[in-house]
Amino acid sequence: MKILGTGSALPKKTVSNDMLSEFLDTSDEWITTRTGIKSRQIITDERFEDLAALAGERAIQAAGLSADDIDYIVCSNVANCYITPSLASLVQGLLGIKGPSCPTMDINSACAGFVYGLDLCDALLQTSRASHILYVCAEEVTRFVDWNQRETCVLFGDGAGAMVLGKGDNLLSCKLTSVPMADVITYRLPLEPTPYETGEGIDTHLPMQLKGREVFRNAVNCAQRDIADVIAKAGLTADDIDHFLLHQANLRIVEAIREHMGLPEERFHSNIQRRGNTSSASIPILLDEVVREGKIKRGDLLLFDGFGAGFVTGAAVVRY
Ligand code: UT7
């Protein structure tokens, strides 16, 4: 695969830490020092699928293509109000993408979804099942957190990041892992009991559960291992990588990895200060912002690294 164009879209409502401390026992000082987050965009009266489609439309424009050129749509999403149809089908309808034939599918690999989907798209392109894939990662995590739980709700934001991928050999290396650890990050939808059961044992409401410290520790350890592995697999050294774009879960995680690698700050990009954690959308939103700021040139080497519920991890080296 190669990245032909990127796009992103964010909700219009910006919520600062001080705004959260109006109704939660928290403070700008706690959130800033523990996470790096100062504000985030939160979905209000927008439709989530419109944000996803807008990011996709911007990526198609940036690639210099039109909707007619897209012949596959893949979306990465943890949860939205539609269990079915898929987000990819909704995006297809909103953008009027007909293709000669245009299959659509969603994947859910939590916050590592972006790298998982990149690997899948590369396989689809390599086997000629597609020639131009619209790949959208979109999340509205703030609709799935408990707004009384200060441990989780302050961490997240919403948004969509997208790219158009075409045929090429720019995915230099990729590594995906999964270790079953269902209890570190869990979100379960409420179920209705059938007429054949009492309903006992069926949870009607379970807010997102997050073991922050465990995620933090795993994230740092796994990212250090995966980053070293994909760089070596690509036959490179860390000094060859121009830009590190890591999942934006906590600025302290990014800093711990950067310091461990002994690399300068300017090669590690971050936007968590303004965006919060947007799950699988965080890396593609960051990439689009950095590309549009003119900081990334064609030919530069990018390193992506994500981790999240599962526990899943993914890292990749890509030539832009
Ligand atoms: O993308 C995947 C999901 N992302 C993550 O899970 C992120 C990874 N984890 C983290 O980023 C960090 O673990 C957190 C930011 C979630 C928490 O930071 P921490 O340094 O691990 O704090 P902690 O959970 O150990 O909590 C420390 C204290 C506790 O009080 P006590 O027990 O020491 O009295 C918490 O109750 O901070 C308290 N606390 C808060 N205080 C003010 C927790 N949340 C808040 C809050 N405001 N929002």
mmCIF file of C-alpha atoms and ligand atoms in Angstrom:
data_model
loop_
_atom_site.group_PDB
_atom_site.id
_atom_site.type_symbol
_atom_site.label_atom_id
_atom_site.label_comp_id
_atom_site.label_asym_id
_atom_site.label_seq_id
_atom_site.Cartn_x
_atom_site.Cartn_y
_atom_site.Cartn_z
ATOM 1 C CA MET A 1 0.000 0.000 0.000
ATOM 2 C CA LYS A 2 0.869 3.640 -0.124
ATOM 3 C CA ILE A 3 -0.898 6.625 1.462
ATOM 4 C CA LEU A 4 -2.381 8.771 -1.317
ATOM 5 C CA GLY A 5 -4.168 11.354 0.840
ATOM 6 C CA THR A 6 -5.314 12.018 4.399
ATOM 7 C CA GLY A 7 -8.264 13.798 6.007
ATOM 8 C CA SER A 8 -9.850 14.337 9.407
ATOM 9 C CA ALA A 9 -12.959 15.812 11.004
ATOM 10 C CA LEU A 10 -13.693 16.821 14.589
ATOM 11 C CA PRO A 11 -16.837 17.778 16.495
ATOM 12 C CA LYS A 12 -17.308 21.540 16.905
ATOM 13 C CA LYS A 13 -17.658 21.552 20.728
ATOM 14 C CA THR A 14 -14.374 22.063 22.611
ATOM 15 C CA VAL A 15 -14.412 21.116 26.293
ATOM 16 C CA SER A 16 -11.584 22.324 28.538
ATOM 17 C CA ASN A 17 -10.443 20.684 31.765
ATOM 18 C CA ASP A 18 -11.912 23.615 33.706
ATOM 19 C CA MET A 19 -15.319 22.935 32.133
ATOM 20 C CA LEU A 20 -15.125 19.333 33.406
ATOM 21 C CA SER A 21 -14.208 20.461 36.906
ATOM 22 C CA GLU A 22 -17.528 22.359 37.039
ATOM 23 C CA PHE A 23 -19.387 19.060 37.562
ATOM 24 C CA LEU A 24 -16.649 16.532 38.417
ATOM 25 C CA ASP A 25 -14.251 16.269 41.360
ATOM 26 C CA THR A 26 -11.244 16.928 39.137
ATOM 27 C CA SER A 27 -8.954 19.801 38.161
ATOM 28 C CA ASP A 28 -7.004 21.181 35.219
ATOM 29 C CA GLU A 29 -3.853 20.569 37.272
ATOM 30 C CA TRP A 30 -4.598 16.819 37.795
ATOM 31 C CA ILE A 31 -5.616 16.152 34.183
ATOM 32 C CA THR A 32 -2.699 18.127 32.725
ATOM 33 C CA THR A 33 0.014 16.599 34.887
ATOM 34 C CA ARG A 34 -1.316 12.993 34.679
ATOM 35 C CA THR A 35 -2.260 12.943 30.988
ATOM 36 C CA GLY A 36 -1.100 16.062 29.126
ATOM 37 C CA ILE A 37 -4.703 16.774 28.045
ATOM 38 C CA LYS A 38 -5.893 20.418 28.187
ATOM 39 C CA SER A 39 -9.067 20.121 26.058
ATOM 40 C CA ARG A 40 -10.911 17.728 23.760
ATOM 41 C CA GLN A 41 -13.660 17.848 21.091
ATOM 42 C CA ILE A 42 -16.921 16.224 22.134
ATOM 43 C CA ILE A 43 -19.737 15.190 19.834
ATOM 44 C CA THR A 44 -22.987 17.077 20.541
ATOM 45 C CA ASP A 45 -25.654 17.552 17.873
ATOM 46 C CA GLU A 46 -23.525 16.254 14.987
ATOM 47 C CA ARG A 47 -24.233 12.855 13.524
ATOM 48 C CA PHE A 48 -21.245 10.577 14.079
ATOM 49 C CA GLU A 49 -21.473 9.071 10.587
ATOM 50 C CA ASP A 50 -21.326 12.593 9.067
ATOM 51 C CA LEU A 51 -17.984 13.205 10.814
ATOM 52 C CA ALA A 52 -16.641 9.893 9.502
ATOM 53 C CA ALA A 53 -17.843 10.711 5.973
ATOM 54 C CA LEU A 54 -16.371 14.244 6.106
ATOM 55 C CA ALA A 55 -12.942 12.880 7.075
ATOM 56 C CA GLY A 56 -13.247 10.418 4.186
ATOM 57 C CA GLU A 57 -14.270 13.132 1.723
ATOM 58 C CA ARG A 58 -11.248 15.234 2.737
ATOM 59 C CA ALA A 59 -8.923 12.253 2.245
ATOM 60 C CA ILE A 60 -10.351 11.580 -1.233
ATOM 61 C CA GLN A 61 -9.833 15.271 -2.143
ATOM 62 C CA ALA A 62 -6.270 15.223 -0.776
ATOM 63 C CA ALA A 63 -5.534 12.134 -2.888
ATOM 64 C CA GLY A 64 -6.721 14.012 -5.998
ATOM 65 C CA LEU A 65 -9.392 11.360 -6.598
ATOM 66 C CA SER A 66 -13.183 11.270 -6.708
ATOM 67 C CA ALA A 67 -15.746 9.034 -5.013
ATOM 68 C CA ASP A 68 -15.962 6.979 -8.234
ATOM 69 C CA ASP A 69 -12.328 5.852 -7.821
ATOM 70 C CA ILE A 70 -12.952 4.146 -4.449
ATOM 71 C CA ASP A 71 -13.505 0.396 -4.737
ATOM 72 C CA TYR A 72 -13.356 -0.711 -1.083
ATOM 73 C CA ILE A 73 -14.251 0.984 2.225
ATOM 74 C CA VAL A 74 -12.835 -0.156 5.555
ATOM 75 C CA CYS A 75 -13.740 1.572 8.828
ATOM 76 C CA SER A 76 -12.214 1.114 12.255
ATOM 77 C CA ASN A 77 -14.631 1.782 15.120
ATOM 78 C CA VAL A 78 -15.062 0.476 18.655
ATOM 79 C CA ALA A 79 -18.708 1.472 19.106
ATOM 80 C CA ASN A 80 -21.355 3.763 17.695
ATOM 81 C CA CYS A 81 -25.136 3.731 17.878
ATOM 82 C CA TYR A 82 -25.440 1.452 14.839
ATOM 83 C CA ILE A 83 -24.686 -2.176 15.565
ATOM 84 C CA THR A 84 -25.710 -2.659 11.950
ATOM 85 C CA PRO A 85 -25.294 -1.506 9.202
ATOM 86 C CA SER A 86 -21.556 -1.057 9.396
ATOM 87 C CA LEU A 87 -20.053 2.424 9.615
ATOM 88 C CA ALA A 88 -18.374 1.694 6.263
ATOM 89 C CA SER A 89 -21.803 1.154 4.662
ATOM 90 C CA LEU A 90 -23.077 4.426 6.164
ATOM 91 C CA VAL A 91 -20.020 6.296 4.847
ATOM 92 C CA GLN A 92 -20.536 4.730 1.415
ATOM 93 C CA GLY A 93 -24.102 6.037 1.287
ATOM 94 C CA LEU A 94 -23.194 9.522 2.523
ATOM 95 C CA LEU A 95 -20.383 9.914 -0.027
ATOM 96 C CA GLY A 96 -22.340 8.337 -2.876
ATOM 97 C CA ILE A 97 -19.606 5.785 -3.533
ATOM 98 C CA LYS A 98 -20.843 3.184 -5.991
ATOM 99 C CA GLY A 99 -17.605 1.844 -7.438
ATOM 100 C CA PRO A 100 -17.835 -0.794 -10.119
ATOM 101 C CA SER A 101 -18.280 -2.837 -6.955
ATOM 102 C CA CYS A 102 -17.412 -1.453 -3.520
ATOM 103 C CA PRO A 103 -17.431 -3.839 -0.549
ATOM 104 C CA THR A 104 -17.661 -2.269 2.910
ATOM 105 C CA MET A 105 -16.590 -3.580 6.292
ATOM 106 C CA ASP A 106 -15.804 -2.457 9.833
ATOM 107 C CA ILE A 107 -13.065 -3.730 12.084
ATOM 108 C CA ASN A 108 -12.795 -3.374 15.852
ATOM 109 C CA SER A 109 -9.334 -3.740 17.313
ATOM 110 C CA ALA A 110 -9.884 -1.042 19.927
ATOM 111 C CA CYS A 111 -7.227 1.679 20.094
ATOM 112 C CA ALA A 112 -4.845 -0.461 17.991
ATOM 113 C CA GLY A 113 -7.493 -0.509 15.235
ATOM 114 C CA PHE A 114 -5.652 1.934 13.000
ATOM 115 C CA VAL A 115 -2.566 -0.280 12.592
ATOM 116 C CA TYR A 116 -4.674 -3.467 12.345
ATOM 117 C CA GLY A 117 -6.722 -1.905 9.540
ATOM 118 C CA LEU A 118 -3.615 -0.665 7.742
ATOM 119 C CA ASP A 119 -2.288 -4.231 7.634
ATOM 120 C CA LEU A 120 -5.661 -5.516 6.364
ATOM 121 C CA CYS A 121 -5.828 -2.841 3.644
ATOM 122 C CA ASP A 122 -2.283 -3.709 2.542
ATOM 123 C CA ALA A 123 -3.346 -7.354 2.149
ATOM 124 C CA LEU A 124 -6.459 -6.352 0.141
ATOM 125 C CA LEU A 125 -4.329 -4.214 -2.176
ATOM 126 C CA GLN A 126 -1.627 -6.881 -2.561
ATOM 127 C CA THR A 127 -4.163 -9.502 -3.613
ATOM 128 C CA SER A 128 -5.765 -7.038 -6.056
ATOM 129 C CA ARG A 129 -9.112 -7.190 -4.281
ATOM 130 C CA ALA A 130 -8.981 -3.390 -4.317
ATOM 131 C CA SER A 131 -7.057 -0.600 -6.021
ATOM 132 C CA HIS A 132 -8.186 2.449 -4.009
ATOM 133 C CA ILE A 133 -9.351 1.870 -0.438
ATOM 134 C CA LEU A 134 -11.047 4.550 1.626
ATOM 135 C CA TYR A 135 -9.921 3.781 5.169
ATOM 136 C CA VAL A 136 -11.707 5.728 7.944
ATOM 137 C CA CYS A 137 -11.076 5.432 11.702
ATOM 138 C CA ALA A 138 -13.860 7.173 13.616
ATOM 139 C CA GLU A 139 -14.857 7.140 17.272
ATOM 140 C CA GLU A 140 -17.399 8.739 19.585
ATOM 141 C CA VAL A 141 -15.989 7.330 22.818
ATOM 142 C CA THR A 142 -17.496 10.124 24.910
ATOM 143 C CA ARG A 143 -20.966 8.653 24.342
ATOM 144 C CA PHE A 144 -19.862 5.383 25.971
ATOM 145 C CA VAL A 145 -18.157 6.596 29.129
ATOM 146 C CA ASP A 146 -19.813 7.219 32.475
ATOM 147 C CA TRP A 147 -19.754 10.988 32.949
ATOM 148 C CA ASN A 148 -19.745 10.500 36.734
ATOM 149 C CA GLN A 149 -16.535 8.468 36.606
ATOM 150 C CA ARG A 150 -13.660 10.955 36.690
ATOM 151 C CA GLU A 151 -11.091 8.164 36.139
ATOM 152 C CA THR A 152 -12.300 7.604 32.572
ATOM 153 C CA CYS A 153 -14.441 10.428 31.190
ATOM 154 C CA VAL A 154 -11.695 13.075 31.360
ATOM 155 C CA LEU A 155 -9.447 10.987 29.093
ATOM 156 C CA PHE A 156 -11.472 10.808 25.888
ATOM 157 C CA GLY A 157 -12.454 12.908 22.900
ATOM 158 C CA ASP A 158 -14.240 12.198 19.602
ATOM 159 C CA GLY A 159 -13.256 12.497 15.956
ATOM 160 C CA ALA A 160 -12.428 10.839 12.679
ATOM 161 C CA GLY A 161 -9.208 10.356 10.717
ATOM 162 C CA ALA A 162 -9.113 8.948 7.197
ATOM 163 C CA MET A 163 -6.843 8.066 4.319
ATOM 164 C CA VAL A 164 -7.020 6.804 0.778
ATOM 165 C CA LEU A 165 -4.665 3.904 0.208
ATOM 166 C CA GLY A 166 -3.487 2.818 -3.235
ATOM 167 C CA LYS A 167 -1.170 0.108 -4.510
ATOM 168 C CA GLY A 168 2.488 0.474 -3.531
ATOM 169 C CA ASP A 169 5.214 -1.053 -1.426
ATOM 170 C CA ASN A 170 5.369 1.600 1.286
ATOM 171 C CA LEU A 171 4.402 -0.599 4.255
ATOM 172 C CA LEU A 172 7.959 -1.583 5.150
ATOM 173 C CA SER A 173 7.101 -3.656 8.213
ATOM 174 C CA CYS A 174 4.200 -4.376 10.516
ATOM 175 C CA LYS A 175 3.631 -6.284 13.742
ATOM 176 C CA LEU A 176 0.289 -7.089 15.367
ATOM 177 C CA THR A 177 -0.163 -8.821 18.722
ATOM 178 C CA SER A 178 -3.031 -9.882 20.956
ATOM 179 C CA VAL A 179 -2.978 -11.274 24.485
ATOM 180 C CA PRO A 180 -6.376 -11.980 26.056
ATOM 181 C CA MET A 181 -6.775 -9.646 29.051
ATOM 182 C CA ALA A 182 -10.492 -8.886 28.913
ATOM 183 C CA ASP A 183 -10.649 -7.077 32.240
ATOM 184 C CA VAL A 184 -8.224 -4.180 31.673
ATOM 185 C CA ILE A 185 -10.547 -2.212 29.355
ATOM 186 C CA THR A 186 -14.129 -3.438 28.949
ATOM 187 C CA TYR A 187 -17.308 -1.951 27.594
ATOM 188 C CA ARG A 188 -20.395 -4.171 27.371
ATOM 189 C CA LEU A 189 -23.729 -3.178 25.892
ATOM 190 C CA PRO A 190 -26.820 -3.880 27.991
ATOM 191 C CA LEU A 191 -28.776 -6.964 26.882
ATOM 192 C CA GLU A 192 -32.506 -7.678 26.937
ATOM 193 C CA PRO A 193 -33.397 -11.054 28.476
ATOM 194 C CA THR A 194 -35.211 -13.452 26.126
ATOM 195 C CA PRO A 195 -38.591 -14.962 27.172
ATOM 196 C CA TYR A 196 -36.662 -18.140 28.003
ATOM 197 C CA GLU A 197 -34.594 -16.742 30.855
ATOM 198 C CA THR A 198 -35.125 -14.821 34.065
ATOM 199 C CA GLY A 199 -32.722 -12.013 33.241
ATOM 200 C CA GLU A 200 -30.708 -12.887 36.315
ATOM 201 C CA GLY A 201 -27.032 -12.377 35.634
ATOM 202 C CA ILE A 202 -27.690 -10.123 32.631
ATOM 203 C CA ASP A 203 -26.170 -6.689 33.137
ATOM 204 C CA THR A 204 -28.484 -3.881 32.208
ATOM 205 C CA HIS A 205 -25.883 -1.161 32.533
ATOM 206 C CA LEU A 206 -22.131 -1.436 32.725
ATOM 207 C CA PRO A 207 -20.109 1.720 32.099
ATOM 208 C CA MET A 208 -16.699 1.429 30.520
ATOM 209 C CA GLN A 209 -14.226 -0.190 32.905
ATOM 210 C CA LEU A 210 -10.590 0.856 32.672
ATOM 211 C CA LYS A 211 -7.635 -0.273 34.758
ATOM 212 C CA GLY A 212 -5.552 2.763 33.953
ATOM 213 C CA ARG A 213 -2.319 1.799 35.687
ATOM 214 C CA GLU A 214 -2.277 -1.666 34.115
ATOM 215 C CA VAL A 215 -2.941 -0.214 30.656
ATOM 216 C CA PHE A 216 -0.204 2.359 31.195
ATOM 217 C CA ARG A 217 2.373 -0.283 32.163
ATOM 218 C CA ASN A 218 1.427 -2.634 29.326
ATOM 219 C CA ALA A 219 1.373 0.184 26.811
ATOM 220 C CA VAL A 220 4.900 1.347 27.607
ATOM 221 C CA ASN A 221 6.351 -2.189 27.667
ATOM 222 C CA CYS A 222 4.589 -3.389 24.511
ATOM 223 C CA ALA A 223 5.274 -0.209 22.543
ATOM 224 C CA GLN A 224 8.998 -0.312 23.346
ATOM 225 C CA ARG A 225 9.142 -3.959 22.196
ATOM 226 C CA ASP A 226 6.976 -3.505 19.063
ATOM 227 C CA ILE A 227 8.734 -0.322 17.933
ATOM 228 C CA ALA A 228 12.155 -1.984 18.209
ATOM 229 C CA ASP A 229 10.826 -5.053 16.343
ATOM 230 C CA VAL A 230 9.284 -3.216 13.366
ATOM 231 C CA ILE A 231 12.322 -0.967 12.959
ATOM 232 C CA ALA A 232 14.620 -4.036 12.908
ATOM 233 C CA LYS A 233 12.237 -5.935 10.589
ATOM 234 C CA ALA A 234 12.423 -3.027 8.115
ATOM 235 C CA GLY A 235 16.242 -3.216 8.235
ATOM 236 C CA LEU A 236 16.448 0.255 9.796
ATOM 237 C CA THR A 237 17.601 1.909 13.007
ATOM 238 C CA ALA A 238 15.617 4.333 15.166
ATOM 239 C CA ASP A 239 17.696 7.189 13.752
ATOM 240 C CA ASP A 240 16.271 6.480 10.277
ATOM 241 C CA ILE A 241 12.680 7.157 11.389
ATOM 242 C CA ASP A 242 11.651 10.750 10.659
ATOM 243 C CA HIS A 243 8.334 10.823 12.531
ATOM 244 C CA PHE A 244 6.924 8.785 15.406
ATOM 245 C CA LEU A 245 3.102 8.853 15.625
ATOM 246 C CA LEU A 246 1.937 6.902 18.656
ATOM 247 C CA HIS A 247 -1.586 6.303 19.948
ATOM 248 C CA GLN A 248 -2.547 9.391 21.944
ATOM 249 C CA ALA A 249 -3.650 7.815 25.244
ATOM 250 C CA ASN A 250 -1.395 9.750 27.597
ATOM 251 C CA LEU A 251 1.438 12.191 26.941
ATOM 252 C CA ARG A 252 3.407 10.457 29.707
ATOM 253 C CA ILE A 253 3.289 7.181 27.712
ATOM 254 C CA VAL A 254 4.706 8.908 24.619
ATOM 255 C CA GLU A 255 7.365 10.647 26.714
ATOM 256 C CA ALA A 256 8.375 7.422 28.507
ATOM 257 C CA ILE A 257 8.924 5.695 25.148
ATOM 258 C CA ARG A 258 10.785 8.660 23.663
ATOM 259 C CA GLU A 259 13.065 8.952 26.679
ATOM 260 C CA HIS A 260 13.723 5.185 26.661
ATOM 261 C CA MET A 261 14.785 5.510 23.004
ATOM 262 C CA GLY A 262 16.851 8.644 23.711
ATOM 263 C CA LEU A 263 15.363 10.512 20.731
ATOM 264 C CA PRO A 264 14.630 14.244 20.368
ATOM 265 C CA GLU A 265 11.147 15.661 21.034
ATOM 266 C CA GLU A 266 10.655 17.009 17.513
ATOM 267 C CA ARG A 267 10.462 13.481 16.031
ATOM 268 C CA PHE A 268 7.539 12.495 18.329
ATOM 269 C CA HIS A 269 4.321 14.215 17.367
ATOM 270 C CA SER A 270 1.379 14.637 19.729
ATOM 271 C CA ASN A 271 -2.002 16.339 19.747
ATOM 272 C CA ILE A 272 -3.479 14.766 22.891
ATOM 273 C CA GLN A 273 -3.220 18.209 24.531
ATOM 274 C CA ARG A 274 -6.046 19.435 22.233
ATOM 275 C CA ARG A 275 -7.810 16.194 21.280
ATOM 276 C CA GLY A 276 -7.776 13.781 24.225
ATOM 277 C CA ASN A 277 -7.779 10.051 23.471
ATOM 278 C CA THR A 278 -9.867 9.374 20.343
ATOM 279 C CA SER A 279 -9.141 5.626 20.356
ATOM 280 C CA SER A 280 -8.448 4.203 16.877
ATOM 281 C CA ALA A 281 -8.932 7.647 15.302
ATOM 282 C CA SER A 282 -6.067 9.192 17.245
ATOM 283 C CA ILE A 283 -3.143 8.237 14.973
ATOM 284 C CA PRO A 284 -4.856 9.109 11.647
ATOM 285 C CA ILE A 285 -6.130 12.454 13.050
ATOM 286 C CA LEU A 286 -2.593 13.239 14.238
ATOM 287 C CA LEU A 287 -1.119 12.193 10.879
ATOM 288 C CA ASP A 288 -3.542 14.409 8.951
ATOM 289 C CA GLU A 289 -2.777 17.397 11.178
ATOM 290 C CA VAL A 290 0.982 16.977 10.840
ATOM 291 C CA VAL A 291 0.726 16.462 7.062
ATOM 292 C CA ARG A 292 -1.414 19.603 6.684
ATOM 293 C CA GLU A 293 1.050 21.588 8.830
ATOM 294 C CA GLY A 294 3.660 20.668 6.199
ATOM 295 C CA LYS A 295 5.864 18.820 8.686
ATOM 296 C CA ILE A 296 5.879 15.522 6.741
ATOM 297 C CA LYS A 297 7.360 15.275 3.223
ATOM 298 C CA ARG A 298 6.896 12.551 0.633
ATOM 299 C CA GLY A 299 9.562 9.890 1.212
ATOM 300 C CA ASP A 300 9.761 10.445 4.989
ATOM 301 C CA LEU A 301 9.701 7.344 7.199
ATOM 302 C CA LEU A 302 6.791 7.166 9.651
ATOM 303 C CA LEU A 303 6.415 4.895 12.633
ATOM 304 C CA PHE A 304 2.897 4.141 13.897
ATOM 305 C CA ASP A 305 2.235 2.422 17.221
ATOM 306 C CA GLY A 306 -1.094 1.628 18.860
ATOM 307 C CA PHE A 307 -2.346 -0.407 21.837
ATOM 308 C CA GLY A 308 -5.650 -0.989 23.569
ATOM 309 C CA ALA A 309 -8.442 -3.221 24.823
ATOM 310 C CA GLY A 310 -7.818 -6.883 24.201
ATOM 311 C CA PHE A 311 -4.946 -6.412 25.007
ATOM 312 C CA VAL A 312 -3.949 -5.710 21.405
ATOM 313 C CA THR A 313 -0.963 -3.880 19.987
ATOM 314 C CA GLY A 314 0.198 -2.909 16.529
ATOM 315 C CA ALA A 315 3.202 -1.114 15.074
ATOM 316 C CA ALA A 316 4.209 -0.312 11.515
ATOM 317 C CA VAL A 317 6.920 1.472 9.548
ATOM 318 C CA VAL A 318 5.531 3.275 6.490
ATOM 319 C CA ARG A 319 7.226 5.400 3.832
ATOM 320 C CA TYR A 320 5.015 8.436 3.264
HETATM 321 O O1 UT7 B 1 -6.362 4.046 25.070
HETATM 322 C C1 UT7 B 1 -6.516 3.050 26.017
HETATM 323 C C2 UT7 B 1 -7.133 3.608 27.285
HETATM 324 N N1 UT7 B 1 -6.203 4.486 27.888
HETATM 325 C C3 UT7 B 1 -5.724 4.311 29.123
HETATM 326 O O2 UT7 B 1 -6.066 3.423 29.844
HETATM 327 C C4 UT7 B 1 -4.699 5.273 29.577
HETATM 328 C C5 UT7 B 1 -3.596 4.608 30.351
HETATM 329 N N2 UT7 B 1 -3.568 5.008 31.725
HETATM 330 C C6 UT7 B 1 -3.354 6.280 32.086
HETATM 331 O O3 UT7 B 1 -3.173 7.131 31.264
HETATM 332 C C7 UT7 B 1 -3.283 6.604 33.562
HETATM 333 O O4 UT7 B 1 -3.215 5.417 34.326
HETATM 334 C C8 UT7 B 1 -4.496 7.454 34.026
HETATM 335 C C9 UT7 B 1 -4.415 8.848 33.449
HETATM 336 C C10 UT7 B 1 -5.807 6.795 33.600
HETATM 337 C C11 UT7 B 1 -4.487 7.573 35.560
HETATM 338 O O5 UT7 B 1 -3.246 8.121 35.982
HETATM 339 P P1 UT7 B 1 -2.466 7.473 37.230
HETATM 340 O O6 UT7 B 1 -1.284 8.289 37.447
HETATM 341 O O7 UT7 B 1 -2.274 6.018 36.894
HETATM 342 O O8 UT7 B 1 -3.479 7.709 38.408
HETATM 343 P P2 UT7 B 1 -4.217 6.644 39.350
HETATM 344 O O9 UT7 B 1 -5.245 5.892 38.565
HETATM 345 O O10 UT7 B 1 -3.188 5.865 40.073
HETATM 346 O O11 UT7 B 1 -4.956 7.613 40.356
HETATM 347 C C12 UT7 B 1 -4.246 8.439 41.255
HETATM 348 C C13 UT7 B 1 -5.223 9.246 42.092
HETATM 349 C C14 UT7 B 1 -6.308 8.399 42.731
HETATM 350 O O12 UT7 B 1 -6.557 8.932 44.024
HETATM 351 P P3 UT7 B 1 -5.903 8.247 45.317
HETATM 352 O O13 UT7 B 1 -6.417 6.825 45.312
HETATM 353 O O14 UT7 B 1 -4.428 8.335 45.111
HETATM 354 O O15 UT7 B 1 -6.439 9.092 46.432
HETATM 355 C C15 UT7 B 1 -7.515 8.645 41.869
HETATM 356 O O16 UT7 B 1 -8.728 8.499 42.565
HETATM 357 O O17 UT7 B 1 -5.910 10.200 41.253
HETATM 358 C C16 UT7 B 1 -7.314 10.083 41.471
HETATM 359 N N3 UT7 B 1 -7.992 10.439 40.208
HETATM 360 C C17 UT7 B 1 -8.331 11.696 39.890
HETATM 361 N N4 UT7 B 1 -8.201 12.857 40.547
HETATM 362 C C18 UT7 B 1 -8.641 13.974 39.940
HETATM 363 C C19 UT7 B 1 -8.331 9.627 39.178
HETATM 364 N N5 UT7 B 1 -8.907 10.336 38.209
HETATM 365 C C20 UT7 B 1 -8.924 11.628 38.615
HETATM 366 C C21 UT7 B 1 -9.381 12.831 38.038
HETATM 367 N N6 UT7 B 1 -9.209 13.970 38.730
HETATM 368 N N7 UT7 B 1 -9.945 12.870 36.818
#
